Amino acid sequence: MLDSLAEAGIAPERTILLGFSQGACLSLEFAARNARRYGGIAALSGGLIGPNTIVRDYPGSLSGTPAILGCSDKDPHIPRERVDLSADVLQRMGATVTKRIYPQMGHTVNDDEIELVNAMMKALVSA
């Protein structure tokens, strides 16, 4: 996908990797395994894939990349610990992480997350 965007003249620095649930997991894994400066990463109710025992020492840097991670404190599919671990990994890789844990939200997207993503998009468009 990024190759197709590059052919159209859109650099990765102007691209936001965004997903909800499994899409969030895939967005995070892609960003971690293909580290570089992106326009942003937004992972809503998701986390890096695999057991917590996996060493998360990805090569490369996400320096300059803003990242949003949002999830419920009691998501039936994504344990809070997975979100915390994912945020820590992105921070170690140089991303600027905004993590929000919402009480009793369940496995969904809320208005605050939509506002955060909208602000990320507006900042990218105006840059």
mmCIF file of C-alpha atoms in Angstrom:
data_model
loop_
_atom_site.group_PDB
_atom_site.id
_atom_site.type_symbol
_atom_site.label_atom_id
_atom_site.label_comp_id
_atom_site.label_asym_id
_atom_site.label_seq_id
_atom_site.Cartn_x
_atom_site.Cartn_y
_atom_site.Cartn_z
ATOM 1 C CA MET A 1 0.000 0.000 0.000
ATOM 2 C CA LEU A 2 2.764 2.448 0.907
ATOM 3 C CA ASP A 3 4.458 1.688 -2.416
ATOM 4 C CA SER A 4 1.248 2.561 -4.279
ATOM 5 C CA LEU A 5 0.924 5.778 -2.295
ATOM 6 C CA ALA A 6 4.561 6.644 -3.008
ATOM 7 C CA GLU A 7 3.937 6.132 -6.730
ATOM 8 C CA ALA A 8 1.086 8.633 -6.390
ATOM 9 C CA GLY A 9 3.461 11.104 -4.719
ATOM 10 C CA ILE A 10 2.295 10.559 -1.128
ATOM 11 C CA ALA A 11 5.201 9.968 1.254
ATOM 12 C CA PRO A 12 4.938 7.745 4.362
ATOM 13 C CA GLU A 13 5.418 10.922 6.416
ATOM 14 C CA ARG A 14 2.007 12.020 5.075
ATOM 15 C CA THR A 15 0.323 8.680 5.831
ATOM 16 C CA ILE A 16 -1.557 7.650 8.972
ATOM 17 C CA LEU A 17 -1.702 3.955 9.861
ATOM 18 C CA LEU A 18 -5.138 3.609 11.480
ATOM 19 C CA GLY A 19 -7.116 0.641 12.688
ATOM 20 C CA PHE A 20 -9.745 -0.616 15.123
ATOM 21 C CA SER A 21 -9.525 -4.009 16.849
ATOM 22 C CA GLN A 22 -7.601 -6.431 14.603
ATOM 23 C CA GLY A 23 -6.921 -3.530 12.238
ATOM 24 C CA ALA A 24 -5.273 -1.702 15.140
ATOM 25 C CA CYS A 25 -3.156 -4.772 15.887
ATOM 26 C CA LEU A 26 -2.041 -4.992 12.259
ATOM 27 C CA SER A 27 -1.303 -1.249 12.071
ATOM 28 C CA LEU A 28 0.889 -1.462 15.179
ATOM 29 C CA GLU A 29 2.724 -4.571 13.979
ATOM 30 C CA PHE A 30 3.339 -3.034 10.557
ATOM 31 C CA ALA A 31 4.673 0.196 12.058
ATOM 32 C CA ALA A 32 6.944 -1.636 14.515
ATOM 33 C CA ARG A 33 8.315 -4.024 11.877
ATOM 34 C CA ASN A 34 8.696 -1.278 9.241
ATOM 35 C CA ALA A 35 9.900 1.530 11.481
ATOM 36 C CA ARG A 36 10.319 4.961 9.937
ATOM 37 C CA ARG A 37 8.693 8.373 10.242
ATOM 38 C CA TYR A 38 4.951 8.122 9.532
ATOM 39 C CA GLY A 39 2.348 10.858 9.559
ATOM 40 C CA GLY A 40 0.779 9.026 12.470
ATOM 41 C CA ILE A 41 -0.325 5.768 14.014
ATOM 42 C CA ALA A 42 -3.794 5.383 15.532
ATOM 43 C CA ALA A 43 -4.614 2.073 17.209
ATOM 44 C CA LEU A 44 -8.106 1.932 18.677
ATOM 45 C CA SER A 45 -8.803 -1.116 20.865
ATOM 46 C CA GLY A 46 -5.736 -3.012 19.724
ATOM 47 C CA GLY A 47 -2.151 -3.897 20.568
ATOM 48 C CA LEU A 48 0.957 -5.563 19.239
ATOM 49 C CA ILE A 49 0.340 -9.181 18.262
ATOM 50 C CA GLY A 50 1.604 -12.194 20.197
ATOM 51 C CA PRO A 51 2.159 -13.245 23.789
ATOM 52 C CA ASN A 52 3.618 -10.817 26.323
ATOM 53 C CA THR A 53 6.667 -13.078 26.643
ATOM 54 C CA ILE A 54 7.929 -12.149 23.151
ATOM 55 C CA VAL A 55 10.942 -9.826 23.239
ATOM 56 C CA ARG A 56 9.810 -6.575 21.608
ATOM 57 C CA ASP A 57 13.149 -5.291 20.331
ATOM 58 C CA TYR A 58 12.232 -4.040 16.869
ATOM 59 C CA PRO A 59 14.980 -2.403 14.772
ATOM 60 C CA GLY A 60 14.580 1.111 13.440
ATOM 61 C CA SER A 61 13.063 4.324 14.694
ATOM 62 C CA LEU A 62 9.612 5.898 14.759
ATOM 63 C CA SER A 63 11.101 9.261 15.739
ATOM 64 C CA GLY A 64 8.781 12.124 14.859
ATOM 65 C CA THR A 65 5.750 9.856 14.534
ATOM 66 C CA PRO A 66 2.721 10.729 16.657
ATOM 67 C CA ALA A 67 0.802 7.709 17.936
ATOM 68 C CA ILE A 68 -2.624 7.359 19.563
ATOM 69 C CA LEU A 69 -3.558 4.227 21.492
ATOM 70 C CA GLY A 70 -7.037 4.060 22.980
ATOM 71 C CA CYS A 71 -8.801 1.189 24.711
ATOM 72 C CA SER A 72 -11.212 0.307 27.486
ATOM 73 C CA ASP A 73 -9.927 -0.696 30.894
ATOM 74 C CA LYS A 74 -12.100 -3.796 30.509
ATOM 75 C CA ASP A 75 -12.025 -4.663 26.811
ATOM 76 C CA PRO A 76 -13.158 -8.284 26.311
ATOM 77 C CA HIS A 77 -10.651 -8.776 23.463
ATOM 78 C CA ILE A 78 -7.655 -6.552 24.269
ATOM 79 C CA PRO A 79 -6.133 -6.703 27.767
ATOM 80 C CA ARG A 80 -5.002 -3.357 29.135
ATOM 81 C CA GLU A 81 -1.534 -4.810 29.652
ATOM 82 C CA ARG A 82 -1.252 -5.316 25.877
ATOM 83 C CA VAL A 83 -2.040 -1.640 25.262
ATOM 84 C CA ASP A 84 0.475 -0.579 27.937
ATOM 85 C CA LEU A 85 3.156 -2.837 26.421
ATOM 86 C CA SER A 86 2.432 -1.524 22.915
ATOM 87 C CA ALA A 87 2.671 2.092 24.071
ATOM 88 C CA ASP A 88 5.991 1.355 25.801
ATOM 89 C CA VAL A 89 7.410 -0.275 22.661
ATOM 90 C CA LEU A 90 6.400 2.668 20.457
ATOM 91 C CA GLN A 91 7.891 5.142 22.948
ATOM 92 C CA ARG A 92 11.173 3.201 23.045
ATOM 93 C CA MET A 93 11.196 3.381 19.248
ATOM 94 C CA GLY A 94 10.885 7.175 19.405
ATOM 95 C CA ALA A 95 7.177 7.747 18.714
ATOM 96 C CA THR A 96 5.302 10.445 20.607
ATOM 97 C CA VAL A 97 2.553 8.381 22.229
ATOM 98 C CA THR A 98 -0.831 9.494 23.507
ATOM 99 C CA LYS A 99 -2.421 6.605 25.407
ATOM 100 C CA ARG A 100 -5.983 6.794 26.683
ATOM 101 C CA ILE A 101 -7.623 4.112 28.805
ATOM 102 C CA TYR A 102 -11.382 4.599 29.111
ATOM 103 C CA PRO A 103 -13.417 3.182 32.006
ATOM 104 C CA GLN A 104 -16.015 0.546 31.149
ATOM 105 C CA MET A 105 -16.059 1.415 27.425
ATOM 106 C CA GLY A 106 -16.056 -2.131 26.079
ATOM 107 C CA HIS A 107 -14.756 -2.980 22.601
ATOM 108 C CA THR A 108 -15.752 0.099 20.627
ATOM 109 C CA VAL A 109 -14.612 3.579 19.560
ATOM 110 C CA ASN A 110 -15.686 6.677 21.478
ATOM 111 C CA ASP A 111 -16.024 10.378 20.668
ATOM 112 C CA ASP A 112 -12.746 11.300 22.381
ATOM 113 C CA GLU A 113 -10.821 8.880 20.172
ATOM 114 C CA ILE A 114 -12.517 10.285 17.075
ATOM 115 C CA GLU A 115 -11.523 13.799 18.160
ATOM 116 C CA LEU A 116 -7.919 12.695 18.749
ATOM 117 C CA VAL A 117 -7.720 11.105 15.292
ATOM 118 C CA ASN A 118 -9.354 14.154 13.679
ATOM 119 C CA ALA A 119 -6.785 16.411 15.371
ATOM 120 C CA MET A 120 -3.973 14.155 14.124
ATOM 121 C CA MET A 121 -5.340 14.353 10.572
ATOM 122 C CA LYS A 122 -5.781 18.140 10.723
ATOM 123 C CA ALA A 123 -2.225 18.592 12.008
ATOM 124 C CA LEU A 124 -0.892 16.428 9.191
ATOM 125 C CA VAL A 125 -2.869 18.265 6.516
ATOM 126 C CA SER A 126 -1.777 21.675 7.787
ATOM 127 C CA ALA A 127 1.914 20.689 8.078
#
